[in-house]
PDB file of C-alpha atoms in Angstrom:
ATOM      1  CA  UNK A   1      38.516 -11.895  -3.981  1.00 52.00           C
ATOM      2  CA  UNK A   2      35.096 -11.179  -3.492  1.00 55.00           C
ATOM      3  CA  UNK A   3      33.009  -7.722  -4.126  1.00 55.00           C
ATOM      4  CA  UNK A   4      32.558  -6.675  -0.265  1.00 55.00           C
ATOM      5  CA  UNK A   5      36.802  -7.028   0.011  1.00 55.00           C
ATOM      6  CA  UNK A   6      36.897  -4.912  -2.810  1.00 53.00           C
ATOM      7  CA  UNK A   7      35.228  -2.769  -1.630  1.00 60.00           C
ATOM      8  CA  UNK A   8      36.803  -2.555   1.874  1.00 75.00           C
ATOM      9  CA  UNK A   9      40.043  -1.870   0.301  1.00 77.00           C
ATOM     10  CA  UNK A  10      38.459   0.830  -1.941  1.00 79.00           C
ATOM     11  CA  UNK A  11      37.256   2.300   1.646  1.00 82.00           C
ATOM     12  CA  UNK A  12      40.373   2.017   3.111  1.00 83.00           C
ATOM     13  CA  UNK A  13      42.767   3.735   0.273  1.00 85.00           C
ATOM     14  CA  UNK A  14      39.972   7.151  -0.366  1.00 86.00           C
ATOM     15  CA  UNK A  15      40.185   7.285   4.086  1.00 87.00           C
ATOM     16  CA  UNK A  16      44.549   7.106   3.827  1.00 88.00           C
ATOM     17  CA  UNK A  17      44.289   9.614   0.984  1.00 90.00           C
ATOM     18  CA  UNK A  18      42.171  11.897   2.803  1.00 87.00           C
ATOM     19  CA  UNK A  19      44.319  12.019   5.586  1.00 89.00           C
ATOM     20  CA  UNK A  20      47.164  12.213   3.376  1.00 90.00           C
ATOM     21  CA  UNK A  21      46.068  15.737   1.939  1.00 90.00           C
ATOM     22  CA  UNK A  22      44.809  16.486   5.239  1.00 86.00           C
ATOM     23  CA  UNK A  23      48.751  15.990   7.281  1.00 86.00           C
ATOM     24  CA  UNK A  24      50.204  17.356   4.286  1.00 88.00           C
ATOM     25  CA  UNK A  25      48.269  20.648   3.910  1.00 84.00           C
ATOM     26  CA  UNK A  26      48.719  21.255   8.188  1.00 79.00           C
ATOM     27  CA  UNK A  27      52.809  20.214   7.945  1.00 80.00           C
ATOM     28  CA  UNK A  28      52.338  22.881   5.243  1.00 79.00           C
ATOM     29  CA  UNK A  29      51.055  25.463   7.347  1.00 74.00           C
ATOM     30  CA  UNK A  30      53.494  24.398  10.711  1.00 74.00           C
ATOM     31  CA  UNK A  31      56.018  24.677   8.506  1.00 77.00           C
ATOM     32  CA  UNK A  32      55.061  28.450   7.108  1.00 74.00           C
ATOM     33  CA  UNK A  33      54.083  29.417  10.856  1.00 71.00           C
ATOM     34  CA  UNK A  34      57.625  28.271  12.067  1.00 73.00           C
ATOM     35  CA  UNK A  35      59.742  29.973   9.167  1.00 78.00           C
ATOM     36  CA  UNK A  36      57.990  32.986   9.968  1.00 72.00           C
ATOM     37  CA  UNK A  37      58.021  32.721  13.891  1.00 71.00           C
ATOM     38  CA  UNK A  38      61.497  31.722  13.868  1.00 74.00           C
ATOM     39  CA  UNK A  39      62.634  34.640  12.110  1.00 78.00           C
ATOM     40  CA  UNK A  40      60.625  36.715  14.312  1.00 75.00           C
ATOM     41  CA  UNK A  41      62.563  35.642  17.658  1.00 78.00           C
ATOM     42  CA  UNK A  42      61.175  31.862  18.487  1.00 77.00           C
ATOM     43  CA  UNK A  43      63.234  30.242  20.853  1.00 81.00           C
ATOM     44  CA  UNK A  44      62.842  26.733  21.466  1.00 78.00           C
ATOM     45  CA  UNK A  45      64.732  24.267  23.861  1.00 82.00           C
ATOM     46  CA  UNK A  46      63.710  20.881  22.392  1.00 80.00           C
ATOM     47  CA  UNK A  47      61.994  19.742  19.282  1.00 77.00           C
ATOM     48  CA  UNK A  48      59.308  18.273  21.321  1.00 82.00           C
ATOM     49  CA  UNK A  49      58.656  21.739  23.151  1.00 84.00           C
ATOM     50  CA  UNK A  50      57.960  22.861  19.261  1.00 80.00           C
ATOM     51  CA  UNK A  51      55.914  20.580  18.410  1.00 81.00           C
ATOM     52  CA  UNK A  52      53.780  20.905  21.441  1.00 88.00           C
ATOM     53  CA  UNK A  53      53.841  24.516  21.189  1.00 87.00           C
ATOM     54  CA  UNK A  54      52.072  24.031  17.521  1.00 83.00           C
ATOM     55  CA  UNK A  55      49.907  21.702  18.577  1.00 86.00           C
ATOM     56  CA  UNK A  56      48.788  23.671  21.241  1.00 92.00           C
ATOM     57  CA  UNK A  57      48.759  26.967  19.294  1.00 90.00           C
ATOM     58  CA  UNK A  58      46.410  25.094  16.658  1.00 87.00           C
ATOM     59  CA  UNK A  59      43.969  23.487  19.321  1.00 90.00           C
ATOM     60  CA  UNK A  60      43.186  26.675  20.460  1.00 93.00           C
ATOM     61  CA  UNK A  61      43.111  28.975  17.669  1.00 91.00           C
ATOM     62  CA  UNK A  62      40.331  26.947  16.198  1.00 89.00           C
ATOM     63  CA  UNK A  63      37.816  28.012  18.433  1.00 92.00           C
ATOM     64  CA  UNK A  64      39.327  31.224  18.683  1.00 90.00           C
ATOM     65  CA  UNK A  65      38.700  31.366  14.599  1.00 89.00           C
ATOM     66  CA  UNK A  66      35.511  30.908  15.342  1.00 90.00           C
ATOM     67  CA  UNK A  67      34.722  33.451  17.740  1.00 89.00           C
ATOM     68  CA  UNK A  68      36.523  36.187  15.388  1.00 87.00           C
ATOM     69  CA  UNK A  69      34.273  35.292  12.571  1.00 87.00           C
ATOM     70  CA  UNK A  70      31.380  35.105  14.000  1.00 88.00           C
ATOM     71  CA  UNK A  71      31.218  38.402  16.252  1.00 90.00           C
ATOM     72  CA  UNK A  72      31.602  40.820  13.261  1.00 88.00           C
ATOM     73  CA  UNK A  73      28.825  38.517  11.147  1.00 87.00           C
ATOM     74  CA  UNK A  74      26.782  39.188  14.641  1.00 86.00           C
ATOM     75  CA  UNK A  75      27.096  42.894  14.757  1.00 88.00           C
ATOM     76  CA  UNK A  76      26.506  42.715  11.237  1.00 84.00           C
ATOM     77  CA  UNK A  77      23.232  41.244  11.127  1.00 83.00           C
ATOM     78  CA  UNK A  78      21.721  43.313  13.863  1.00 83.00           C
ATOM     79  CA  UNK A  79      23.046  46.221  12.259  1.00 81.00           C
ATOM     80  CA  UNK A  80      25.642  47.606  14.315  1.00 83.00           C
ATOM     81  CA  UNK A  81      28.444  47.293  11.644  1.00 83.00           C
ATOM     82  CA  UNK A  82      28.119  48.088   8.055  1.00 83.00           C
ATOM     83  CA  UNK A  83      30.338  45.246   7.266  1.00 81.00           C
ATOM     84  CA  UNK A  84      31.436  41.953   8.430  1.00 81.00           C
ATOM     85  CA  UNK A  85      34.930  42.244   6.681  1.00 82.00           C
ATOM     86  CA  UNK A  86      35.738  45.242   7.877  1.00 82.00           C
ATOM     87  CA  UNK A  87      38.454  46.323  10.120  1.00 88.00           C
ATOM     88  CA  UNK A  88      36.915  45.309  13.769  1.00 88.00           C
ATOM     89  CA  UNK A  89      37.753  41.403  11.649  1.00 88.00           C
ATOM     90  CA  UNK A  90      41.144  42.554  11.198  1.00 91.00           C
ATOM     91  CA  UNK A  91      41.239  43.791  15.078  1.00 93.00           C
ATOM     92  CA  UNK A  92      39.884  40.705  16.483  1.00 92.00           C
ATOM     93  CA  UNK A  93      41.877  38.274  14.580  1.00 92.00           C
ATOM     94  CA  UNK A  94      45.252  40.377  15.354  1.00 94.00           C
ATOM     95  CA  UNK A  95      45.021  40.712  18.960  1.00 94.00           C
ATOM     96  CA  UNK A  96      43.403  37.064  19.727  1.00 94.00           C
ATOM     97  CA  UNK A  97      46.282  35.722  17.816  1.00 93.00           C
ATOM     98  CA  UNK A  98      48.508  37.957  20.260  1.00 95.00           C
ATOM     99  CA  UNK A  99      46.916  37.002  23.170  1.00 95.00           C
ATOM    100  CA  UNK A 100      46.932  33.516  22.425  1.00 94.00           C
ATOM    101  CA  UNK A 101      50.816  33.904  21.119  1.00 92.00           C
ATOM    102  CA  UNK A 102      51.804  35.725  24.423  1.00 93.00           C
ATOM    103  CA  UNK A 103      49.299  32.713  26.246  1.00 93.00           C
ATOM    104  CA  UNK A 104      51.561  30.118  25.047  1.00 92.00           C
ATOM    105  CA  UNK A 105      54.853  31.781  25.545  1.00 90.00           C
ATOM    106  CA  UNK A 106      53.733  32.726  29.140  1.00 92.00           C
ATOM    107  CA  UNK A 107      53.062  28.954  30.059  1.00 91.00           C
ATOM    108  CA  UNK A 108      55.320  27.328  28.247  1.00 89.00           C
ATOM    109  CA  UNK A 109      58.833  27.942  29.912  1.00 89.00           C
ATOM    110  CA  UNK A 110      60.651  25.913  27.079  1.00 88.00           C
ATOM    111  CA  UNK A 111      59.284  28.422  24.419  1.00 87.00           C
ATOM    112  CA  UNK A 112      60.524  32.149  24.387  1.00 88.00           C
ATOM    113  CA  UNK A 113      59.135  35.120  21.533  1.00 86.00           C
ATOM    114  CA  UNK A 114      59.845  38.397  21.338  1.00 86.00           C
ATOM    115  CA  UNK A 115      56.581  40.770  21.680  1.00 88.00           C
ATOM    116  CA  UNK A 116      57.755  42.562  18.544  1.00 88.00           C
ATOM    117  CA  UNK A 117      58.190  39.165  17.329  1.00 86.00           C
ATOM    118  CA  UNK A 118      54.643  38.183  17.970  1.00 88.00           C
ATOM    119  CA  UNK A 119      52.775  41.543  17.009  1.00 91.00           C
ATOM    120  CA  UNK A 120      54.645  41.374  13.557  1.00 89.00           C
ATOM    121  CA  UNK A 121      53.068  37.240  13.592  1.00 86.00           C
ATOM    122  CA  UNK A 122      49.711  38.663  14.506  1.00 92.00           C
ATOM    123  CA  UNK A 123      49.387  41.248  11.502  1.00 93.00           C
ATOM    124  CA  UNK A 124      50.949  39.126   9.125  1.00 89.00           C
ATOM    125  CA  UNK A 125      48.131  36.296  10.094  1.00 89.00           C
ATOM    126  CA  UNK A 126      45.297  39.016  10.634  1.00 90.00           C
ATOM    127  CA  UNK A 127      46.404  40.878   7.210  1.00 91.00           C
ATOM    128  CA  UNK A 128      45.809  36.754   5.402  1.00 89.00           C
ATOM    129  CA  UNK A 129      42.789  36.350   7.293  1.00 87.00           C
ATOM    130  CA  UNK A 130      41.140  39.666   6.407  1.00 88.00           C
ATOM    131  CA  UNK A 131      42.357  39.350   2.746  1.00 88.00           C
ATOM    132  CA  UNK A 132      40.906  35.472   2.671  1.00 86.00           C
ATOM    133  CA  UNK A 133      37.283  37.001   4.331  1.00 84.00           C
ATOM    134  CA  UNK A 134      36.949  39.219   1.436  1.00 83.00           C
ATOM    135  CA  UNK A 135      35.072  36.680  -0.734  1.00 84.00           C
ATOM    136  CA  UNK A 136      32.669  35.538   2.122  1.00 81.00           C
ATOM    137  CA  UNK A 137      29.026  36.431   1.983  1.00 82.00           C
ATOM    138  CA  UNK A 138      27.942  39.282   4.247  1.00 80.00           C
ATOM    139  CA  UNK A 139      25.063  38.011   7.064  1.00 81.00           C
ATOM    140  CA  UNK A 140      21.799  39.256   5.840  1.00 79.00           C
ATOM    141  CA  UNK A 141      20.811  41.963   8.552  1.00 79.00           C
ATOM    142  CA  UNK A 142      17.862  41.362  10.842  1.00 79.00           C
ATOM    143  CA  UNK A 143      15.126  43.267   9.084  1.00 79.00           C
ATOM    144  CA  UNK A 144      15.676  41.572   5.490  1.00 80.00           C
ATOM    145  CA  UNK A 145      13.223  39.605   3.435  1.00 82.00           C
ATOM    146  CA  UNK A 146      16.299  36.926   3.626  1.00 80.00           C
ATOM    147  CA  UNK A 147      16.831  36.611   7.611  1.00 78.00           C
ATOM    148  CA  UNK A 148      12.646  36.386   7.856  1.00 80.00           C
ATOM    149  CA  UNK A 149      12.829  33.623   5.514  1.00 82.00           C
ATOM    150  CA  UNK A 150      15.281  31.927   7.897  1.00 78.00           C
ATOM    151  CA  UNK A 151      13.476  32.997  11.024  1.00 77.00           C
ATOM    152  CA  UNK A 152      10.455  30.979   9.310  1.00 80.00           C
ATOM    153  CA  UNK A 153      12.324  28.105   8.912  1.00 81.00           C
ATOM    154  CA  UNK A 154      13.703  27.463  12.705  1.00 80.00           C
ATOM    155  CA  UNK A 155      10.483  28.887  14.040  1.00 74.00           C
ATOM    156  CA  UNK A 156       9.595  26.004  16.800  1.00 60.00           C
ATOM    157  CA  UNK A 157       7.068  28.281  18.368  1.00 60.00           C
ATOM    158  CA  UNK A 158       4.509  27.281  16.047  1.00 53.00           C
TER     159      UNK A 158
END
């Protein structure tokens, strides 16, 4: 066996253990977001209606993620909010996860939840997501020495 099969091998096992801890951590989360939905009122017809349900649910809250995170950083940095982790973050990650909850449950005629259901989901996932932000970094706002510094950097003008 030479060094470049080696090292192909090598490649090939970090690549299936990165995935591994990858699928594991999202079954992880699935699993937490179905316990919790399920006791909240999801109704399902079919396994496969689940799964697609998840996989939709996850495809778009991604972006939806985000859009959350970066409109209070926004307002933050032009000074319209004193804080980025304040409770407008709280507000926009509750109701986009209830509009894209009530989005998928509207479409999808093999998937039922209860609105209480998916209100109690959306706090529950807004309260983790607010509690998570609280160790971010706050934007620096538009008139720092910081946000100059970075204004310098991307200036193409010159």
């Amino acid at each position: 066996m030479n060094r470049k099969e080696v090292f192909n091998i090598n490649k090939v096992k970090t690549i299936v253990i990165c995935l591994s801890i990858v699928l594991i951590i999202l079954l992880c989360i699935i699993f937490f977001e179905f316990i919790v939905l399920r006791l909240l009122g999801l109704q399902y017809n079919s396994i496969g209606s689940l799964v697609f349900f998840f996989v939709l649910y996850l495809l778009l809250e991604i972006p939806l993620s985000l859009i959350s995170n970066a409109i209070p950083k926004a307002l933050k940095s032009v000074g319209i909010i004193q804080s980025s982790k304040g409770l407008l973050s709280f507000l926009l990650d509750t109701g986009l996860t209830f509009a894209l909850i009530n989005l998928l449950d509207t479409f999808m005629a093999n998937i039922k939840i209860e609105w209480q259901g998916a209100v109690i989901f959306s706090i529950i996932t807004g309260l983790i997501s607010w509690k998570l932000r609280e160790t971010d970094e706050e934007p620096p706002t538009i008139d720092s020495e910081e946000f100059k510094e970075i204004e310098k950097r991307f200036d193409f003008k010159k």
